[in-house]
């Protein structure tokens, strides 16, 4: 795990301590994904934002969470959660993990490129909506944390299809 922490001259020890709750919220928000093999690409902390980016085990999807904070340790707006496709189809490790979560095999085969016919689709926005539904548990956890901190979660989806 690589952690990137930017510090500014105006950020002193007291301010860092005030940001600790946001670091804890960031870790709690991503705990279930990390426990299921998602790799932390980087974590960042500035006086204005705590962020983390994770990559699924198959490198098909990337999730980035940005939690806005100010130097006083207060939330300043919406939490942003980005789910982005990194490949045109779901690859085997991610497909296997989703099968274990109870997702239909026929849908997963179509989105993973294992069916070589006209039903094969890239990970466009329609497919990314399905992926977001499958990630409902981790998304609900993040949303609860945002609400507990008087914020709301904004979900952003980015596919690789022509309309994404």
XYZ file of N, CA and C in Angstrom:
492
model
N 0.837 -1.167 0.000
C 0.000 0.000 0.000
C 0.883 1.230 0.000
N 0.593 2.104 -0.935
C 1.338 3.349 -1.018
C 0.436 4.482 -0.559
N 0.912 5.283 0.357
C 0.107 6.388 0.862
C 0.775 7.702 0.504
N 0.026 8.556 -0.161
C 0.521 9.873 -0.525
C -0.124 10.894 0.393
N 0.674 11.619 1.128
C 0.150 12.655 2.011
C 0.826 13.965 1.654
N 0.001 14.904 1.213
C 0.533 16.222 0.917
C 0.345 17.082 2.150
N 1.390 17.811 2.487
C 1.257 18.722 3.619
C 1.546 20.133 3.143
N 0.823 21.041 3.690
C 1.003 22.441 3.373
C 1.509 23.137 4.634
N 2.215 24.238 4.454
C 2.793 24.950 5.593
C 1.741 25.317 6.628
N 0.520 25.636 6.190
C -0.508 26.062 7.132
C -1.123 24.901 7.916
N -0.788 23.659 7.539
C -1.322 22.498 8.238
C -0.350 22.111 9.335
N -0.790 22.247 10.570
C 0.063 21.892 11.699
C -0.424 20.598 12.335
N 0.208 20.194 13.422
C -0.134 18.934 14.095
C -1.585 18.919 14.537
N -2.081 20.035 15.056
C -3.464 20.088 15.515
C -4.429 19.826 14.361
N -4.170 20.418 13.203
C -5.039 20.221 12.055
C -5.009 18.767 11.610
N -3.850 18.152 11.612
C -3.758 16.745 11.238
C -4.609 15.883 12.157
N -4.604 16.192 13.444
C -5.428 15.450 14.389
C -6.909 15.654 14.115
N -7.288 16.862 13.676
C -8.690 17.136 13.353
C -9.133 16.364 12.107
N -8.212 16.019 11.243
C -8.555 15.280 10.021
C -8.603 13.771 10.243
N -8.152 13.307 11.391
C -8.141 11.868 11.683
C -9.508 11.207 11.502
N -10.621 11.827 11.933
C -11.916 11.168 11.703
C -12.206 10.901 10.222
N -11.719 11.777 9.350
C -11.951 11.588 7.916
C -11.084 10.457 7.371
N -9.884 10.318 7.917
C -9.046 9.181 7.528
C -9.709 7.877 7.961
N -10.263 7.879 9.162
C -10.959 6.689 9.648
C -12.186 6.382 8.800
N -12.943 7.413 8.415
C -14.122 7.211 7.562
C -13.706 6.655 6.203
N -12.607 7.160 5.654
C -12.112 6.670 4.366
C -11.755 5.191 4.459
N -11.097 4.799 5.549
C -10.713 3.397 5.717
C -11.936 2.510 5.915
N -12.882 2.967 6.714
C -14.094 2.179 6.947
C -14.900 2.019 5.660
N -14.945 3.063 4.849
C -15.705 3.028 3.602
C -15.169 1.995 2.619
N -13.891 1.739 2.657
C -13.285 0.826 1.671
C -12.907 -0.531 2.249
N -13.173 -0.739 3.520
C -12.770 -1.975 4.194
C -13.300 -3.233 3.499
N -14.591 -3.262 3.140
C -15.158 -4.484 2.542
C -14.552 -4.769 1.170
N -14.237 -3.738 0.407
C -13.613 -3.959 -0.901
C -12.196 -4.512 -0.735
N -11.435 -3.918 0.166
C -10.064 -4.385 0.408
C -10.080 -5.820 0.921
N -11.052 -6.140 1.762
C -11.166 -7.510 2.296
C -11.484 -8.519 1.199
N -12.053 -8.052 0.086
C -12.378 -8.935 -1.031
C -11.344 -8.852 -2.155
N -10.141 -8.415 -1.848
C -9.047 -8.469 -2.803
C -8.816 -7.231 -3.638
N -9.591 -6.172 -3.428
C -9.346 -4.939 -4.169
C -8.030 -4.335 -3.683
N -7.246 -3.829 -4.618
C -5.923 -3.280 -4.312
C -6.011 -1.762 -4.178
N -5.427 -1.247 -3.107
C -5.379 0.199 -2.923
C -4.269 0.748 -3.826
N -4.666 1.563 -4.800
C -3.671 2.175 -5.673
C -2.999 3.348 -4.990
N -3.807 4.182 -4.362
C -3.230 5.268 -3.575
C -4.270 5.852 -2.632
N -3.771 6.482 -1.612
C -4.576 7.238 -0.666
C -3.971 8.624 -0.596
N -4.818 9.611 -0.427
C -4.314 10.970 -0.339
C -5.038 11.754 0.718
N -4.355 12.734 1.274
C -4.941 13.618 2.266
C -4.383 15.013 2.065
N -5.275 15.959 1.925
C -4.911 17.371 1.882
C -5.789 18.070 2.906
N -5.575 19.338 3.165
C -6.466 20.048 4.096
C -7.908 20.129 3.576
N -8.122 19.771 2.307
C -9.443 19.903 1.706
C -10.102 18.588 1.322
N -9.339 17.484 1.280
C -9.922 16.241 0.788
C -9.136 15.029 1.275
N -9.910 13.985 1.658
C -9.341 12.661 1.908
C -9.825 11.782 0.760
N -8.903 11.090 0.093
C -9.296 10.308 -1.072
C -8.582 8.969 -1.084
N -9.168 8.042 -1.847
C -8.581 6.721 -2.024
C -9.044 6.191 -3.374
N -8.169 5.445 -4.036
C -8.512 4.781 -5.292
C -8.150 3.316 -5.170
N -9.110 2.465 -5.545
C -8.950 1.010 -5.470
C -9.145 0.405 -6.851
N -8.463 -0.722 -7.075
C -8.557 -1.459 -8.330
C -8.993 -2.880 -8.004
N -9.994 -3.387 -8.746
C -10.463 -4.738 -8.453
C -9.387 -5.750 -8.844
N -9.467 -6.987 -8.315
C -8.399 -7.973 -8.542
C -8.116 -8.268 -10.017
N -9.111 -8.109 -10.875
C -8.910 -8.426 -12.292
C -8.497 -7.206 -13.110
N -8.426 -6.047 -12.461
C -8.094 -4.790 -13.113
C -9.123 -4.404 -14.172
N -10.383 -4.767 -13.930
C -11.487 -4.387 -14.809
C -12.154 -3.092 -14.357
N -12.165 -2.858 -13.048
C -12.859 -1.703 -12.477
C -11.958 -0.955 -11.516
N -12.171 0.350 -11.472
C -11.470 1.207 -10.525
C -12.504 2.019 -9.769
N -12.326 2.136 -8.463
C -13.212 2.937 -7.630
C -12.384 4.016 -6.951
N -12.885 5.245 -7.021
C -12.236 6.357 -6.329
C -13.257 7.025 -5.422
N -12.861 7.273 -4.183
C -13.711 7.955 -3.219
C -13.022 9.243 -2.808
N -13.773 10.334 -2.852
C -13.251 11.630 -2.426
C -14.176 12.193 -1.354
N -13.601 12.446 -0.188
C -14.347 12.988 0.945
C -13.849 14.414 1.177
N -14.692 15.410 0.953
C -14.235 16.787 1.162
C -14.195 17.143 2.642
N -13.121 17.763 3.062
C -12.970 18.258 4.424
C -12.290 19.621 4.344
N -12.367 20.354 5.416
C -11.580 21.580 5.470
C -10.576 21.459 6.606
N -9.784 22.461 6.778
C -8.726 22.398 7.786
C -9.276 22.303 9.210
N -10.577 22.578 9.393
C -11.186 22.467 10.717
C -11.765 21.079 10.957
N -11.610 20.184 9.992
C -12.109 18.831 10.148
C -13.605 18.703 9.895
N -14.206 19.675 9.243
C -15.641 19.652 8.944
C -15.861 19.238 7.487
N -16.982 18.560 7.257
C -17.344 18.195 5.882
C -17.764 19.450 5.134
N -17.425 19.513 3.870
C -17.796 20.661 3.042
C -18.378 20.170 1.729
N -19.492 19.477 1.779
C -20.132 19.088 0.532
C -20.277 17.588 0.377
N -20.594 17.215 -0.846
C -20.887 15.825 -1.179
C -19.633 14.959 -1.212
N -19.829 13.696 -0.859
C -18.787 12.690 -1.070
C -18.944 12.205 -2.505
N -17.855 12.058 -3.222
C -17.892 11.582 -4.610
C -17.322 10.178 -4.697
N -18.091 9.275 -5.303
C -17.648 7.906 -5.548
C -17.678 7.667 -7.047
N -16.510 7.402 -7.618
C -16.370 7.141 -9.044
C -16.173 5.649 -9.260
N -16.958 5.053 -10.129
C -16.749 3.666 -10.556
C -16.460 3.730 -12.048
N -15.270 3.297 -12.433
C -14.831 3.432 -13.817
C -14.380 2.091 -14.382
N -14.748 1.843 -15.622
C -14.297 0.644 -16.321
C -12.852 0.847 -16.767
N -12.033 -0.186 -16.598
C -10.630 -0.138 -17.042
C -10.407 -1.025 -18.262
N -11.338 -1.929 -18.514
C -11.254 -2.828 -19.666
C -12.632 -2.863 -20.310
N -12.717 -3.392 -21.520
C -14.006 -3.431 -22.221
C -14.966 -4.466 -21.647
N -14.451 -5.522 -21.038
C -15.306 -6.533 -20.431
C -14.785 -6.896 -19.042
N -15.643 -7.552 -18.271
C -15.224 -8.038 -16.960
C -14.306 -9.233 -17.146
N -13.209 -9.268 -16.445
C -12.287 -10.389 -16.581
C -12.583 -11.467 -15.535
N -11.918 -12.598 -15.667
C -12.234 -13.792 -14.897
C -12.238 -13.601 -13.375
N -11.211 -13.008 -12.750
C -11.262 -12.890 -11.283
C -12.464 -12.087 -10.793
N -12.789 -10.995 -11.486
C -13.942 -10.207 -11.076
C -15.230 -10.985 -11.326
N -15.318 -11.671 -12.446
C -16.503 -12.473 -12.756
C -16.700 -13.554 -11.702
N -15.624 -14.210 -11.298
C -15.708 -15.254 -10.274
C -16.195 -14.672 -8.955
N -15.654 -13.531 -8.563
C -16.072 -12.883 -7.315
C -17.551 -12.520 -7.379
N -18.008 -11.970 -8.511
C -19.410 -11.602 -8.649
C -20.313 -12.829 -8.650
N -19.847 -13.939 -9.240
C -20.626 -15.184 -9.185
C -20.808 -15.625 -7.741
N -19.769 -15.478 -6.941
C -19.855 -15.838 -5.525
C -20.854 -14.951 -4.783
N -21.090 -13.746 -5.293
C -22.060 -12.834 -4.696
C -23.479 -13.148 -5.161
N -23.631 -14.131 -6.077
C -24.952 -14.545 -6.531
C -25.425 -13.896 -7.812
N -24.523 -13.283 -8.581
C -24.907 -12.654 -9.842
C -25.096 -13.742 -10.905
N -26.098 -13.562 -11.777
C -26.408 -14.557 -12.809
C -25.226 -14.792 -13.739
N -24.939 -16.050 -13.998
C -23.807 -16.405 -14.864
C -23.997 -15.926 -16.293
N -25.226 -15.990 -16.813
C -25.446 -15.572 -18.206
C -25.121 -14.097 -18.391
N -25.513 -13.279 -17.445
C -25.194 -11.847 -17.519
C -23.691 -11.628 -17.423
N -23.048 -12.345 -16.517
C -21.599 -12.188 -16.354
C -20.843 -12.658 -17.587
N -21.297 -13.737 -18.213
C -20.628 -14.221 -19.433
C -20.728 -13.174 -20.537
N -21.896 -12.557 -20.654
C -22.088 -11.537 -21.687
C -21.149 -10.351 -21.444
N -21.047 -9.906 -20.195
C -20.224 -8.738 -19.894
C -18.739 -9.056 -19.796
N -18.387 -10.336 -19.760
C -16.973 -10.690 -19.638
C -16.353 -11.087 -20.965
N -17.137 -11.095 -22.017
C -16.584 -11.411 -23.328
C -16.396 -12.892 -23.558
N -16.965 -13.758 -22.720
C -16.805 -15.194 -22.925
C -17.815 -15.739 -23.925
N -18.853 -14.981 -24.216
C -19.785 -15.353 -25.277
C -19.418 -14.548 -26.511
N -18.877 -15.174 -27.485
C -18.426 -14.470 -28.695
C -19.551 -14.423 -29.722
N -20.520 -13.565 -29.469
C -21.606 -13.390 -30.426
C -22.109 -11.961 -30.347
N -23.231 -11.724 -30.980
C -23.740 -10.364 -31.048
C -24.207 -9.819 -29.693
N -24.352 -10.673 -28.691
C -24.773 -10.202 -27.376
C -23.628 -9.614 -26.565
N -22.408 -9.810 -27.003
C -21.263 -9.268 -26.268
C -21.327 -7.744 -26.274
N -21.175 -7.157 -25.104
C -21.262 -5.715 -24.976
C -20.040 -5.184 -24.249
N -19.600 -3.981 -24.612
C -18.530 -3.367 -23.826
C -19.096 -2.882 -22.499
N -18.235 -2.526 -21.580
C -18.683 -1.970 -20.308
C -19.091 -0.509 -20.525
N -20.284 -0.350 -21.111
C -20.830 0.978 -21.340
C -21.650 1.392 -20.119
N -22.354 2.498 -20.211
C -23.089 2.980 -19.045
C -24.155 1.996 -18.579
N -24.838 1.334 -19.518
C -25.853 0.346 -19.126
C -25.225 -0.773 -18.313
N -24.083 -1.266 -18.771
C -23.378 -2.320 -18.038
C -22.857 -1.796 -16.704
N -22.394 -0.552 -16.674
C -21.873 0.008 -15.436
C -22.985 0.195 -14.399
N -24.214 0.425 -14.845
C -25.337 0.467 -13.910
C -25.534 -0.891 -13.256
N -25.378 -1.962 -14.036
C -25.456 -3.309 -13.467
C -24.329 -3.530 -12.469
N -23.127 -3.123 -12.828
C -21.977 -3.277 -11.932
C -22.220 -2.511 -10.630
N -22.746 -1.286 -10.734
C -23.031 -0.502 -9.534
C -24.057 -1.218 -8.657
N -25.046 -1.845 -9.294
C -26.038 -2.611 -8.529
C -25.361 -3.772 -7.798
N -24.426 -4.439 -8.446
C -23.726 -5.563 -7.838
C -22.861 -5.108 -6.668
N -22.395 -3.881 -6.723
C -21.559 -3.328 -5.656
C -22.411 -2.598 -4.620
N -23.680 -2.951 -4.551
C -24.624 -2.268 -3.682
C -24.186 -2.265 -2.223
N -23.683 -3.370 -1.718
C -23.267 -3.436 -0.314
C -22.203 -2.406 0.034
N -21.065 -2.417 -0.683
C -20.045 -1.403 -0.379
C -20.540 0.030 -0.595
N -21.374 0.239 -1.614
C -21.893 1.588 -1.878
C -22.805 2.029 -0.733
N -23.642 1.114 -0.223
C -24.517 1.456 0.899
C -23.705 1.819 2.141
N -22.615 1.101 2.374
C -21.747 1.417 3.511
C -21.194 2.826 3.390
N -20.711 3.172 2.208
C -20.146 4.503 1.983
C -21.233 5.571 2.141
N -22.426 5.274 1.621
C -23.524 6.234 1.730
C -23.922 6.467 3.187
N -23.961 5.409 3.991
C -24.282 5.550 5.416
C -23.252 6.418 6.125
N -21.977 6.222 5.779
C -20.930 7.044 6.385
C -21.080 8.506 5.995
N -21.403 8.746 4.736
C -21.601 10.128 4.282
C -22.766 10.770 5.033
N -23.881 10.048 5.130
C -25.043 10.582 5.847
C -24.726 10.840 7.317
N -23.970 9.929 7.923
C -23.594 10.106 9.331
C -22.737 11.356 9.527
N -22.114 11.813 8.459
C -21.281 13.010 8.514
C -21.960 14.204 7.848
N -23.299 14.155 7.800
C -24.116 15.257 7.262
C -23.792 15.600 5.820
N -23.469 14.581 5.032
C -23.205 14.757 3.613
C -24.019 13.742 2.829
N -23.987 13.864 1.531
C -24.611 12.858 0.692
C -23.562 12.279 -0.241
N -23.853 11.085 -0.748
C -22.945 10.417 -1.675
C -23.417 10.665 -3.099
N -22.488 11.065 -3.947
C -22.771 11.240 -5.365
C -22.018 10.147 -6.107
N -22.758 9.319 -6.852
C -22.178 8.205 -7.585
C -21.941 8.617 -9.024
N -20.716 8.413 -9.499
C -20.344 8.714 -10.880
C -19.968 7.392 -11.550
N -20.467 7.144 -12.754
C -20.144 5.943 -13.495
C -19.477 6.324 -14.806
N -18.435 5.589 -15.154
C -17.758 5.818 -16.429
C -17.474 4.474 -17.070
N -18.065 4.247 -18.226
C -17.827 3.020 -18.965
C -16.877 3.271 -20.111
N -16.716 2.275 -20.965
C -15.832 2.415 -22.121
C -16.604 2.377 -23.440
N -17.929 2.348 -23.375
C -18.745 2.338 -24.584
C -18.768 3.693 -25.250
N -19.345 3.776 -26.443
C -19.339 5.034 -27.197
C -20.112 6.149 -26.524
N -21.076 5.839 -25.681
C -21.878 6.870 -25.022
C -21.473 7.096 -23.580
N -20.338 6.604 -23.182
C -19.889 6.765 -21.806
C -19.065 8.014 -21.683
